[in-house]
Each structure stands twice: as structure tokens, then as C-alpha cells.
Coordinates of N, CA and C in Angstrom, one line a residue:
M1 N 8.8 -33.4 7.4 CA 7.5 -33.9 7.8 C 6.6 -32.8 8.4
R2 N 5.4 -32.8 8.0 CA 4.5 -31.7 8.4 C 4.1 -31.8 9.9
R3 N 4.2 -30.7 10.6 CA 3.8 -30.8 12.1 C 2.3 -31.0 12.2
K4 N 2.0 -31.8 13.2 CA 0.6 -32.1 13.4 C -0.1 -30.9 14.1
E5 N -1.2 -30.4 13.6 CA -1.9 -29.3 14.2 C -2.7 -29.7 15.4
S6 N -2.7 -28.7 16.3 CA -3.5 -28.9 17.5 C -5.0 -28.7 17.2
I7 N -5.9 -29.1 18.1 CA -7.3 -28.9 17.9 C -7.6 -27.4 17.7
A8 N -7.0 -26.5 18.5 CA -7.2 -25.1 18.5 C -6.8 -24.5 17.1
E9 N -5.6 -25.0 16.6 CA -5.2 -24.5 15.3 C -6.1 -25.0 14.1
V10 N -6.6 -26.2 14.2 CA -7.5 -26.7 13.2 C -8.8 -25.9 13.3
V11 N -9.3 -25.6 14.5 CA -10.6 -24.9 14.6 C -10.4 -23.5 14.0
R12 N -9.3 -22.8 14.3 CA -9.0 -21.5 13.8 C -9.0 -21.5 12.3
R13 N -8.4 -22.5 11.7 CA -8.3 -22.6 10.2 C -9.6 -22.8 9.6
I14 N -10.4 -23.7 10.2 CA -11.7 -24.0 9.6 C -12.7 -22.7 9.7
I15 N -12.7 -22.1 10.9 CA -13.6 -20.9 11.0 C -13.1 -19.8 10.1
A16 N -11.8 -19.6 10.0 CA -11.3 -18.5 9.1 C -11.6 -18.8 7.6
S17 N -11.9 -20.0 7.3 CA -12.2 -20.3 5.9 C -13.7 -20.1 5.5
H18 N -14.4 -19.7 6.5 CA -15.9 -19.5 6.3 C -16.2 -18.1 6.7
P19 N -16.2 -17.1 5.8 CA -16.4 -15.7 6.1 C -17.8 -15.5 6.8
S20 N -18.8 -16.3 6.4 CA -20.1 -16.1 7.0 C -20.1 -16.4 8.4
I21 N -19.3 -17.4 8.8 CA -19.2 -17.7 10.3 C -18.5 -16.6 11.0
V22 N -17.5 -16.1 10.4 CA -16.7 -15.0 11.0 C -17.6 -13.8 11.3
D23 N -18.4 -13.5 10.3 CA -19.3 -12.3 10.4 C -20.3 -12.6 11.5
C24 N -20.9 -13.8 11.6 CA -21.9 -14.1 12.7 C -21.2 -14.0 14.0
I25 N -20.0 -14.5 14.2 CA -19.3 -14.4 15.4 C -19.1 -13.0 15.9
C26 N -18.7 -12.2 14.9 CA -18.4 -10.8 15.3 C -19.7 -10.0 15.5
L27 N -20.8 -10.5 15.1 CA -22.1 -9.8 15.3 C -22.8 -10.4 16.6
N28 N -22.1 -11.4 17.3 CA -22.6 -12.0 18.5 C -23.9 -12.7 18.3
I29 N -24.0 -13.4 17.1 CA -25.3 -14.1 16.9 C -25.0 -15.6 16.7
V30 N -23.9 -16.1 17.3 CA -23.6 -17.5 17.2 C -23.8 -18.3 18.5
N31 N -24.4 -19.4 18.4 CA -24.5 -20.4 19.5 C -23.2 -21.2 19.4
F32 N -22.3 -21.1 20.4 CA -21.0 -21.8 20.3 C -21.2 -23.3 20.3
S33 N -22.1 -23.8 21.1 CA -22.3 -25.2 21.1 C -22.8 -25.8 19.8
A34 N -23.7 -25.1 19.1 CA -24.2 -25.5 17.8 C -23.1 -25.4 16.8
L35 N -22.3 -24.3 16.8 CA -21.2 -24.1 15.9 C -20.2 -25.2 16.1
S36 N -19.9 -25.6 17.3 CA -18.9 -26.6 17.6 C -19.4 -28.0 17.0
R37 N -20.6 -28.3 17.2 CA -21.2 -29.5 16.6 C -21.2 -29.5 15.1
S38 N -21.4 -28.4 14.5 CA -21.5 -28.3 13.1 C -20.1 -28.5 12.4
I39 N -19.1 -28.1 13.1 CA -17.7 -28.3 12.5 C -17.0 -29.5 13.0
M40 N -17.6 -30.2 13.9 CA -17.0 -31.4 14.5 C -16.4 -32.4 13.5
E41 N -17.1 -32.7 12.5 CA -16.7 -33.7 11.6 C -15.5 -33.2 10.8
E42 N -15.6 -31.9 10.4 CA -14.5 -31.3 9.7 C -13.2 -31.2 10.5
V43 N -13.4 -30.9 11.8 CA -12.2 -30.9 12.7 C -11.6 -32.3 12.8
R44 N -12.5 -33.3 13.0 CA -12.0 -34.6 13.1 C -11.2 -35.1 11.9
K45 N -11.6 -34.8 10.7 CA -10.9 -35.2 9.5 C -9.6 -34.4 9.3
A46 N -9.7 -33.1 9.7 CA -8.5 -32.2 9.5 C -7.4 -32.6 10.5
S47 N -7.8 -33.1 11.7 CA -6.8 -33.4 12.7 C -6.4 -34.9 12.8
N48 N -7.1 -35.6 11.8 CA -6.8 -37.1 11.8 C -7.0 -37.8 13.1
L49 N -8.1 -37.4 13.8 CA -8.4 -38.1 15.0 C -9.7 -38.9 14.8
E50 N -9.7 -40.1 15.3 CA -10.9 -40.9 15.2 C -12.1 -40.4 16.1
K51 N -11.7 -39.8 17.2 CA -12.7 -39.2 18.1 C -12.2 -37.8 18.5
T52 N -13.2 -36.9 18.5 CA -12.8 -35.5 18.8 C -13.6 -35.1 20.0
D53 N -13.0 -34.5 21.0 CA -13.6 -34.0 22.2 C -14.4 -32.8 21.9
E54 N -15.8 -32.8 22.1 CA -16.6 -31.7 21.7 C -16.3 -30.5 22.6
S55 N -16.0 -30.8 23.9 CA -15.7 -29.6 24.8 C -14.4 -28.9 24.4
A56 N -13.5 -29.7 23.9 CA -12.2 -29.1 23.5 C -12.4 -28.2 22.2
V57 N -13.3 -28.7 21.3 CA -13.6 -27.9 20.1 C -14.4 -26.6 20.5
K58 N -15.3 -26.8 21.4 CA -16.1 -25.6 21.8 C -15.2 -24.6 22.5
M59 N -14.3 -25.0 23.4 CA -13.4 -24.1 24.0 C -12.5 -23.3 23.0
A60 N -12.0 -24.1 22.0 CA -11.2 -23.5 20.9 C -12.0 -22.5 20.1
V61 N -13.3 -22.8 19.9 CA -14.2 -21.9 19.2 C -14.3 -20.6 20.0
I62 N -14.6 -20.7 21.3 CA -14.8 -19.5 22.1 C -13.6 -18.6 22.2
R63 N -12.4 -19.3 22.3 CA -11.2 -18.5 22.4 C -10.9 -17.8 21.1
F64 N -11.1 -18.5 20.0 CA -10.8 -17.8 18.7 C -11.8 -16.8 18.4
S65 N -13.0 -16.9 18.9 CA -14.1 -15.9 18.7 C -13.7 -14.6 19.4
E66 N -13.1 -14.7 20.6 CA -12.7 -13.5 21.3 C -11.6 -12.8 20.5
T67 N -10.7 -13.6 20.0 CA -9.6 -13.0 19.2 C -10.1 -12.3 17.9
L68 N -11.1 -13.0 17.3 CA -11.7 -12.4 16.1 C -12.4 -11.1 16.4
K69 N -13.1 -11.0 17.5 CA -13.8 -9.8 17.8 C -12.9 -8.6 18.1
R70 N -11.8 -8.9 18.8 CA -10.8 -7.8 19.0 C -10.2 -7.4 17.7
R71 N -9.8 -8.3 16.9 CA -9.2 -8.0 15.6 C -10.2 -7.2 14.7
R72 N -11.4 -7.7 14.7 CA -12.4 -7.0 13.8 C -12.7 -5.6 14.3
T73 N -12.7 -5.4 15.6 CA -13.0 -4.1 16.1 C -11.9 -3.1 15.7
L74 N -10.7 -3.5 15.9 CA -9.6 -2.6 15.5 C -9.6 -2.3 14.0
N75 N -9.9 -3.4 13.2 CA -9.9 -3.2 11.7 C -11.0 -2.3 11.3
E76 N -12.2 -2.5 11.9 CA -13.3 -1.7 11.5 C -13.1 -0.2 11.7
R77 N -12.4 0.1 12.8 CA -12.1 1.5 13.0 C -11.3 2.1 11.8
M78 N -10.3 1.3 11.3 CA -9.6 1.8 10.2 C -10.4 1.9 8.9
V79 N -11.3 0.9 8.7 CA -12.1 0.9 7.5 C -13.0 2.1 7.5
R80 N -13.6 2.4 8.7 CA -14.5 3.5 8.8 C -13.7 4.8 8.6
Y81 N -12.5 4.9 9.1 CA -11.7 6.1 8.9 C -11.4 6.3 7.4
I82 N -11.0 5.2 6.8 CA -10.6 5.3 5.4 C -11.7 5.7 4.5
L83 N -12.9 5.0 4.6 CA -14.0 5.4 3.8 C -14.6 6.8 4.1
A84 N -14.6 7.1 5.4 CA -15.1 8.5 5.7 C -14.2 9.6 5.2
N85 N -13.0 9.3 4.9 CA -12.0 10.3 4.4 C -11.7 10.0 2.9
S86 N -12.5 9.3 2.3 CA -12.4 9.0 0.8 C -13.3 9.9 0.0
S87 N -12.9 10.2 -1.2 CA -13.7 11.0 -2.1 C -13.9 10.2 -3.4
M88 N -14.9 10.5 -4.1 CA -15.3 9.7 -5.3 C -15.4 10.6 -6.5
R89 N -15.1 10.0 -7.7 CA -15.3 10.7 -9.0 C -15.9 9.6 -9.9
L90 N -16.8 10.1 -10.8 CA -17.5 9.2 -11.7 C -17.1 9.6 -13.2
E91 N -16.6 8.6 -13.9 CA -16.3 8.8 -15.3 C -17.3 7.9 -16.1
M92 N -18.1 8.6 -16.9 CA -19.1 7.9 -17.8 C -18.5 7.6 -19.1
D93 N -19.2 6.7 -19.9 CA -18.7 6.4 -21.3 C -17.3 5.9 -21.3
V94 N -17.1 4.7 -20.8 CA -15.8 4.1 -20.8 C -15.9 2.8 -21.6
T95 N -14.8 2.5 -22.3 CA -14.8 1.3 -23.1 C -13.6 0.4 -22.5
V96 N -13.9 -0.9 -22.3 CA -12.9 -1.8 -21.7 C -12.5 -2.7 -22.8
I97 N -11.2 -2.8 -23.0 CA -10.7 -3.7 -24.1 C -9.6 -4.6 -23.5
T98 N -9.8 -5.9 -23.8 CA -8.8 -6.9 -23.4 C -8.1 -7.4 -24.7
A99 N -6.8 -7.4 -24.7 CA -6.0 -7.7 -25.9 C -4.8 -8.6 -25.6
E100 N -4.4 -9.3 -26.6 CA -3.3 -10.2 -26.4 C -2.0 -9.5 -25.9
R101 N -1.3 -10.1 -25.0 CA -0.1 -9.5 -24.4 C 0.9 -9.0 -25.4
E102 N 1.2 -9.9 -26.4 CA 2.3 -9.6 -27.3 C 1.9 -8.4 -28.2
V103 N 0.6 -8.3 -28.6 CA 0.2 -7.3 -29.4 C 0.3 -5.9 -28.7
V104 N -0.1 -5.9 -27.4 CA 0.0 -4.6 -26.7 C 1.4 -4.2 -26.5
L105 N 2.3 -5.2 -26.1 CA 3.7 -4.8 -25.9 C 4.4 -4.3 -27.2
R106 N 4.0 -4.9 -28.3 CA 4.5 -4.5 -29.6 C 4.1 -3.0 -30.0
N107 N 3.0 -2.6 -29.5 CA 2.5 -1.3 -29.8 C 2.3 -0.4 -28.6
V108 N 3.0 -0.7 -27.5 CA 2.7 0.1 -26.3 C 3.1 1.6 -26.4
N109 N 4.1 1.9 -27.1 CA 4.5 3.3 -27.3 C 3.4 4.1 -28.0
E110 N 2.9 3.5 -29.1 CA 1.8 4.2 -29.8 C 0.5 4.3 -29.1
I111 N 0.2 3.2 -28.3 CA -1.0 3.2 -27.4 C -0.9 4.3 -26.4
M112 N 0.3 4.4 -25.7 CA 0.4 5.5 -24.7 C 0.4 6.9 -25.3
E113 N 0.9 7.0 -26.5 CA 0.8 8.3 -27.2 C -0.6 8.7 -27.5
K114 N -1.4 7.8 -27.9 CA -2.8 8.1 -28.3 C -3.7 8.3 -27.0
A115 N -3.3 7.5 -26.0 CA -4.1 7.6 -24.7 C -3.7 8.7 -23.8
A116 N -2.6 9.4 -24.1 CA -2.1 10.4 -23.2 C -3.1 11.5 -22.9
S117 N -3.8 11.9 -23.9 CA -4.8 13.0 -23.8 C -6.2 12.6 -23.5
A118 N -6.4 11.3 -23.2 CA -7.7 10.8 -22.9 C -8.1 11.3 -21.5
R119 N -9.4 11.6 -21.3 CA -9.8 12.0 -19.9 C -9.8 10.9 -18.9
F120 N -9.8 9.7 -19.4 CA -9.7 8.5 -18.5 C -8.9 7.4 -19.2
F121 N -7.9 6.8 -18.6 CA -7.2 5.7 -19.2 C -6.5 4.9 -18.1
Q122 N -6.7 3.6 -18.1 CA -6.0 2.7 -17.2 C -5.6 1.4 -18.0
L123 N -4.4 1.0 -17.7 CA -3.8 -0.2 -18.4 C -3.4 -1.2 -17.3
T124 N -3.9 -2.4 -17.4 CA -3.6 -3.4 -16.4 C -3.1 -4.7 -17.1
Q125 N -1.9 -5.2 -16.6 CA -1.3 -6.4 -17.2 C -1.8 -7.7 -16.5
G126 N -2.2 -8.7 -17.3 CA -2.5 -10.0 -16.8 C -1.4 -10.9 -17.2
T127 N -1.6 -12.2 -17.0 CA -0.6 -13.2 -17.3 C -0.5 -13.4 -18.8
R128 N -1.6 -13.3 -19.6 CA -1.6 -13.5 -21.0 C -2.2 -12.4 -21.8
T129 N -2.8 -11.4 -21.1 CA -3.5 -10.3 -21.8 C -3.2 -9.0 -21.0
F130 N -3.6 -7.9 -21.7 CA -3.7 -6.6 -21.1 C -5.1 -6.2 -21.2
T131 N -5.6 -5.4 -20.1 CA -6.9 -4.8 -20.2 C -6.7 -3.3 -20.1
L132 N -7.4 -2.7 -21.1 CA -7.3 -1.2 -21.2 C -8.8 -0.7 -20.9
A133 N -8.9 0.3 -20.0 CA -10.1 1.0 -19.8 C -9.9 2.4 -20.2
I134 N -10.6 2.9 -21.2 CA -10.4 4.2 -21.8 C -11.6 4.9 -22.1
A135 N -11.6 6.2 -22.1 CA -12.8 7.0 -22.4 C -13.2 6.7 -23.8
R136 N -14.5 6.5 -24.0 CA -15.1 6.1 -25.3 C -14.6 6.9 -26.5
E137 N -14.5 8.2 -26.3 CA -14.1 9.1 -27.5 C -12.7 8.9 -27.9
A138 N -11.9 8.3 -27.0 CA -10.5 8.0 -27.4 C -10.2 6.6 -27.7
S139 N -11.2 5.7 -27.6 CA -11.0 4.3 -27.7 C -10.8 3.8 -29.2
S140 N -11.4 4.5 -30.1 CA -11.3 4.1 -31.5 C -9.8 4.1 -32.0
N141 N -9.0 5.0 -31.5 CA -7.6 5.0 -31.9 C -6.9 3.8 -31.4
V142 N -7.1 3.4 -30.1 CA -6.5 2.3 -29.5 C -7.0 1.0 -30.2
I143 N -8.3 0.9 -30.5 CA -8.9 -0.3 -31.1 C -8.2 -0.5 -32.5
N144 N -8.0 0.6 -33.2 CA -7.3 0.5 -34.5 C -5.9 0.0 -34.4
I145 N -5.2 0.4 -33.4 CA -3.8 0.0 -33.2 C -3.8 -1.5 -32.8
L146 N -4.7 -1.9 -31.9 CA -4.6 -3.3 -31.5 C -5.3 -4.3 -32.5
S147 N -6.2 -3.8 -33.3 CA -6.8 -4.5 -34.4 C -7.2 -6.0 -34.0
R148 N -6.6 -7.0 -34.6 CA -7.0 -8.3 -34.4 C -6.5 -8.9 -33.1
G149 N -5.7 -8.2 -32.3 CA -5.2 -8.7 -31.0 C -6.3 -8.6 -29.9
I150 N -7.4 -7.9 -30.2 CA -8.5 -7.8 -29.2 C -9.2 -9.1 -29.0
T151 N -9.3 -9.5 -27.7 CA -10.0 -10.8 -27.4 C -11.3 -10.6 -26.8
Y152 N -11.5 -9.4 -26.2 CA -12.8 -9.1 -25.5 C -13.0 -7.5 -25.5
R153 N -14.2 -7.1 -25.6 CA -14.5 -5.7 -25.6 C -15.8 -5.4 -24.9
M154 N -15.8 -4.4 -24.0 CA -17.1 -4.0 -23.3 C -17.3 -2.5 -23.5
D155 N -18.4 -2.2 -24.2 CA -18.7 -0.8 -24.4 C -19.7 -0.4 -23.3
D156 N -20.1 0.9 -23.2 CA -21.1 1.4 -22.3 C -20.8 1.1 -20.8
Q157 N -19.5 1.3 -20.5 CA -19.1 1.1 -19.1 C -18.9 2.4 -18.4
A158 N -18.7 2.4 -17.1 CA -18.4 3.6 -16.3 C -17.4 3.3 -15.3
A159 N -16.6 4.3 -14.8 CA -15.6 4.1 -13.8 C -15.9 4.9 -12.6
I160 N -16.0 4.2 -11.4 CA -16.1 4.9 -10.2 C -14.7 4.9 -9.5
I161 N -14.2 6.1 -9.3 CA -12.8 6.2 -8.8 C -12.9 6.7 -7.3
L162 N -12.4 5.8 -6.4 CA -12.4 6.1 -5.0 C -11.0 6.5 -4.6
V163 N -10.8 7.7 -4.1 CA -9.5 8.2 -3.7 C -9.5 8.2 -2.2
S164 N -8.6 7.4 -1.6 CA -8.6 7.2 -0.2 C -7.3 7.6 0.4
P165 N -7.3 7.7 1.8 CA -6.0 8.0 2.5 C -5.0 6.9 2.3
E166 N -3.7 7.1 2.5 CA -2.7 6.1 2.3 C -2.9 4.9 3.2
E167 N -3.6 5.0 4.3 CA -3.8 3.8 5.2 C -4.5 2.7 4.5
I168 N -5.2 2.9 3.3 CA -5.9 1.8 2.6 C -4.9 0.8 2.2
I169 N -3.6 1.2 1.9 CA -2.7 0.2 1.4 C -2.4 -0.9 2.4
N170 N -2.5 -0.7 3.7 CA -2.1 -1.7 4.7 C -3.3 -2.1 5.5
T171 N -4.5 -1.7 5.1 CA -5.7 -2.1 5.9 C -6.6 -3.1 5.1
P172 N -6.7 -4.3 5.6 CA -7.6 -5.3 5.0 C -9.1 -5.0 5.2
G173 N -9.9 -5.3 4.2 CA -11.3 -5.3 4.3 C -12.0 -4.1 3.7
V174 N -11.3 -3.1 3.2 CA -11.9 -1.9 2.6 C -12.6 -2.3 1.3
V175 N -11.8 -2.9 0.4 CA -12.4 -3.3 -0.9 C -13.5 -4.4 -0.7
S176 N -13.3 -5.3 0.2 CA -14.3 -6.3 0.5 C -15.6 -5.7 0.9
Y177 N -15.5 -4.7 1.7 CA -16.7 -4.0 2.2 C -17.5 -3.3 1.1
I178 N -16.7 -2.6 0.2 CA -17.3 -1.9 -0.9 C -18.0 -2.9 -1.9
T179 N -17.2 -3.9 -2.2 CA -17.8 -4.9 -3.2 C -19.0 -5.6 -2.6
S180 N -19.0 -5.9 -1.3 CA -20.2 -6.5 -0.7 C -21.4 -5.6 -0.8
I181 N -21.2 -4.4 -0.5 CA -22.3 -3.4 -0.6 C -22.9 -3.4 -2.0
L182 N -22.1 -3.3 -3.0 CA -22.6 -3.3 -4.3 C -23.2 -4.6 -4.7
A183 N -22.7 -5.7 -4.3 CA -23.2 -7.0 -4.6 C -24.6 -7.1 -4.1
W184 N -24.8 -6.7 -2.8 CA -26.1 -6.8 -2.2 C -27.1 -5.9 -2.8
N185 N -26.6 -4.9 -3.5 CA -27.5 -4.0 -4.3 C -27.7 -4.4 -5.7
G186 N -27.2 -5.6 -6.0 CA -27.4 -6.2 -7.4 C -26.6 -5.5 -8.4
I187 N -25.4 -4.9 -8.1 CA -24.6 -4.2 -9.0 C -23.3 -5.1 -9.3
N188 N -23.1 -5.4 -10.5 CA -22.0 -6.2 -10.9 C -20.8 -5.3 -11.2
I189 N -19.6 -5.7 -10.8 CA -18.4 -5.0 -11.1 C -17.6 -5.8 -12.1
S190 N -17.4 -5.2 -13.3 CA -16.8 -5.9 -14.4 C -15.3 -5.9 -14.3
Q191 N -14.7 -4.8 -13.6 CA -13.3 -4.7 -13.4 C -13.0 -4.0 -12.1
I192 N -12.0 -4.4 -11.4 CA -11.5 -3.7 -10.2 C -10.0 -3.4 -10.5
I193 N -9.6 -2.1 -10.4 CA -8.2 -1.7 -10.6 C -7.7 -0.9 -9.4
S194 N -6.6 -1.3 -8.9 CA -6.0 -0.6 -7.8 C -4.7 0.2 -8.3
C195 N -4.7 1.4 -7.9 CA -3.5 2.2 -8.3 C -3.1 3.1 -7.1
H196 N -2.2 2.6 -6.2 CA -1.8 3.2 -5.0 C -3.0 3.5 -4.1
T197 N -3.4 4.7 -3.9 CA -4.6 5.0 -3.1 C -5.9 5.1 -3.8
D198 N -5.9 4.9 -5.1 CA -7.1 4.9 -5.9 C -7.6 3.5 -6.1
T199 N -8.9 3.3 -5.9 CA -9.6 2.1 -6.2 C -10.6 2.4 -7.3
I200 N -10.5 1.7 -8.4 CA -11.3 2.0 -9.6 C -12.2 0.8 -9.9
L201 N -13.5 1.1 -9.8 CA -14.5 0.1 -10.1 C -15.2 0.4 -11.4
I202 N -15.1 -0.6 -12.3 CA -15.7 -0.5 -13.6 C -17.1 -1.2 -13.5
V203 N -18.1 -0.5 -13.8 CA -19.5 -1.0 -13.8 C -20.2 -0.7 -15.1
S204 N -21.3 -1.3 -15.3 CA -22.1 -1.0 -16.5 C -22.6 0.5 -16.4
K205 N -22.7 1.1 -17.5 CA -23.2 2.5 -17.6 C -24.6 2.6 -17.0
D206 N -25.4 1.5 -17.1 CA -26.7 1.5 -16.6 C -26.8 1.5 -15.1
D207 N -25.7 0.9 -14.5 CA -25.7 0.8 -13.0 C -24.9 2.0 -12.4
A208 N -24.2 2.8 -13.2 CA -23.2 3.7 -12.7 C -23.8 4.7 -11.7
I209 N -24.9 5.4 -12.0 CA -25.4 6.4 -11.1 C -25.9 5.7 -9.8
R210 N -26.5 4.6 -9.9 CA -27.0 3.9 -8.7 C -25.8 3.4 -7.8
A211 N -24.8 2.9 -8.4 CA -23.6 2.4 -7.7 C -23.0 3.6 -7.0
Y212 N -22.8 4.7 -7.7 CA -22.2 5.9 -7.1 C -23.0 6.4 -5.9
N213 N -24.3 6.5 -6.1 CA -25.2 7.0 -5.0 C -25.2 6.0 -3.8
V214 N -25.1 4.7 -4.0 CA -25.0 3.8 -2.9 C -23.8 4.0 -2.1
L215 N -22.6 4.1 -2.8 CA -21.3 4.3 -2.1 C -21.3 5.7 -1.5
D216 N -21.8 6.7 -2.1 CA -21.8 8.1 -1.6 C -22.6 8.1 -0.3
E217 N -23.7 7.5 -0.3 CA -24.5 7.4 0.9 C -23.8 6.8 2.1
I218 N -23.1 5.7 1.8 CA -22.4 4.9 2.8 C -21.3 5.9 3.4
I219 N -20.5 6.5 2.5 CA -19.5 7.4 2.9 C -20.0 8.5 3.8
L220 N -21.1 9.2 3.4 CA -21.7 10.3 4.2 C -22.2 9.8 5.5
R221 N -22.7 8.6 5.6 CA -23.2 8.1 6.9 C -22.1 7.6 7.8
L222 N -21.0 7.2 7.2 CA -19.8 6.8 8.0 C -19.2 8.1 8.6
R223 N -19.2 9.2 7.8 CA -18.7 10.5 8.3 C -19.5 11.0 9.5
S224 N -20.8 10.7 9.4 CA -21.6 11.2 10.5 C -21.7 10.2 11.7
G225 N -21.0 9.0 11.5 CA -21.0 8.0 12.6 C -22.3 7.2 12.7
Q226 N -23.1 7.2 11.7 CA -24.4 6.5 11.8 C -24.3 5.0 11.7
I227 N -23.3 4.5 11.0 CA -23.2 3.0 10.8 C -21.8 2.5 11.1
V228 N -21.7 1.2 11.4 CA -20.5 0.5 11.6 C -20.3 -0.4 10.4
T229 N -19.1 -1.0 10.3 CA -18.7 -1.7 9.1 C -18.6 -3.2 9.2
N230 N -19.2 -3.8 10.3 CA -19.0 -5.2 10.4 C -20.2 -6.0 9.8
R231 N -20.8 -5.4 8.8 CA -21.9 -6.0 8.1 C -21.6 -6.1 6.6
T232 N -21.9 -7.2 6.0 CA -21.6 -7.4 4.6 C -22.8 -7.1 3.7
F233 N -23.8 -6.4 4.2 CA -24.9 -6.1 3.4 C -25.2 -4.6 3.5
D234 N -26.1 -4.1 2.7 CA -26.5 -2.7 2.7 C -27.0 -2.3 4.1
P235 N -26.3 -1.4 4.8 CA -26.7 -1.0 6.2 C -27.9 -0.1 6.3
S236 N -28.5 0.2 5.2 CA -29.7 1.1 5.2 C -30.8 0.4 5.8

């Protein structure tokens, strides 16, 4: 039998499920009374109570807000450190190929042999397919091998490779911050690939230079201590 949650636990779960509320709390732009009233019905349904004490909900909101602020402050220090100590590389003219799993596995040795000398190559396994991101000039060999097993193909892509300190492995929020910055600048990410301390963002070739410059400016400004990272939009 499932244990009945307390009001405080329900409030924490509800707030944590709304990133926009979390951001506003951490930016100190939340009216706790208004927030408590806005989630009252959700708290009542989640806690199976016919009547919910507004003051209890507000107190739970305030207490959890303090916890969030402390946690966010510590995490932001790590995000700033990681991004400030990251370097970037841009690979233009990349082709992204998605192919059936069985076809790739059947030809994996030949694919790896052809891709070994490519200036850029990444292979990612999904549940039913593999996705290959490879330099355009080497892609024709792989395309010929996979032939009819290809289910999707994107030409004219580029790869932004972010090389970070090892702390990125255990620090939440770094990729979220990067993707939020690009999203607010209208840049779509077609693929995200993680390889140990490398974060690889595949974007349209048309967006590549702008995406690189946006992230490069953020990194430089973080190094100089001009911005903090508790915002999910372009801090310029």
C-alpha cells in the first residue's frame, strides 16, 4: 500500500514539476500567497483531501523555496565553472543518417573501417535504429553500405563540440542551460550526443556560425564573471 504523502511532500512534487515556477522562485520574483492559491486545487487532488489549509500550503511553499535557492546557488557555481572552463570546436558539412538497427549491426565492421579516417564521425544506438553523424565527404561510402536500411537523412548539418571538465558528468543543468540559450535564440538542435566530457550539438549548417557565436559569447562572459546562470534565456 502506497504511503500517503504529507502536504509538504505534495507541494515539493508539484513545484518541482513546473520548471518555470522553480526559475521564478530562484529569481525571487514569486508572490508566495499567489503561488499557494494557484496550486491549491492541484495540492488538494494530489493529497486526496476535501479541504486544504492555505496557510499550510504557503508554509510548505516557503520552506521548499529556501531549499531550492540553496540548491540552485550551489549548482550554479558548478555550471559556471564547467562552462567557463569548456572549449568549443565547430565541424561544418556534416551528414546525419538514421538507419535500421539490424542493417547497421550487420555491416558495422565495414562502416567503422570506412569511417575511421573521417574528420568527424559519431555513432549512436537507439532502441530500433542507429544514428550516424559523419563528415559529408565520407558519408557516401556509409550511405552505399547501408543502402535501403536508411530511414532518415539530414544533409547540410554542422557539429558544435563542447569539451568540458570531468565535473560535467555529475553536474545537473549544464546541457539544459546550453539548450535553453540556443532555443531562445531560435536555433534548433537536431541531435544531441554525449561522449564522456564531450557534448556534441548537431544544428543546421545555416545556424552553425550563429549558434557557435552565441555559446562562445556566453563562455567568455562566464569567464569574466559578467553573468550568472539562473536564467533560461539569453543573458545579453
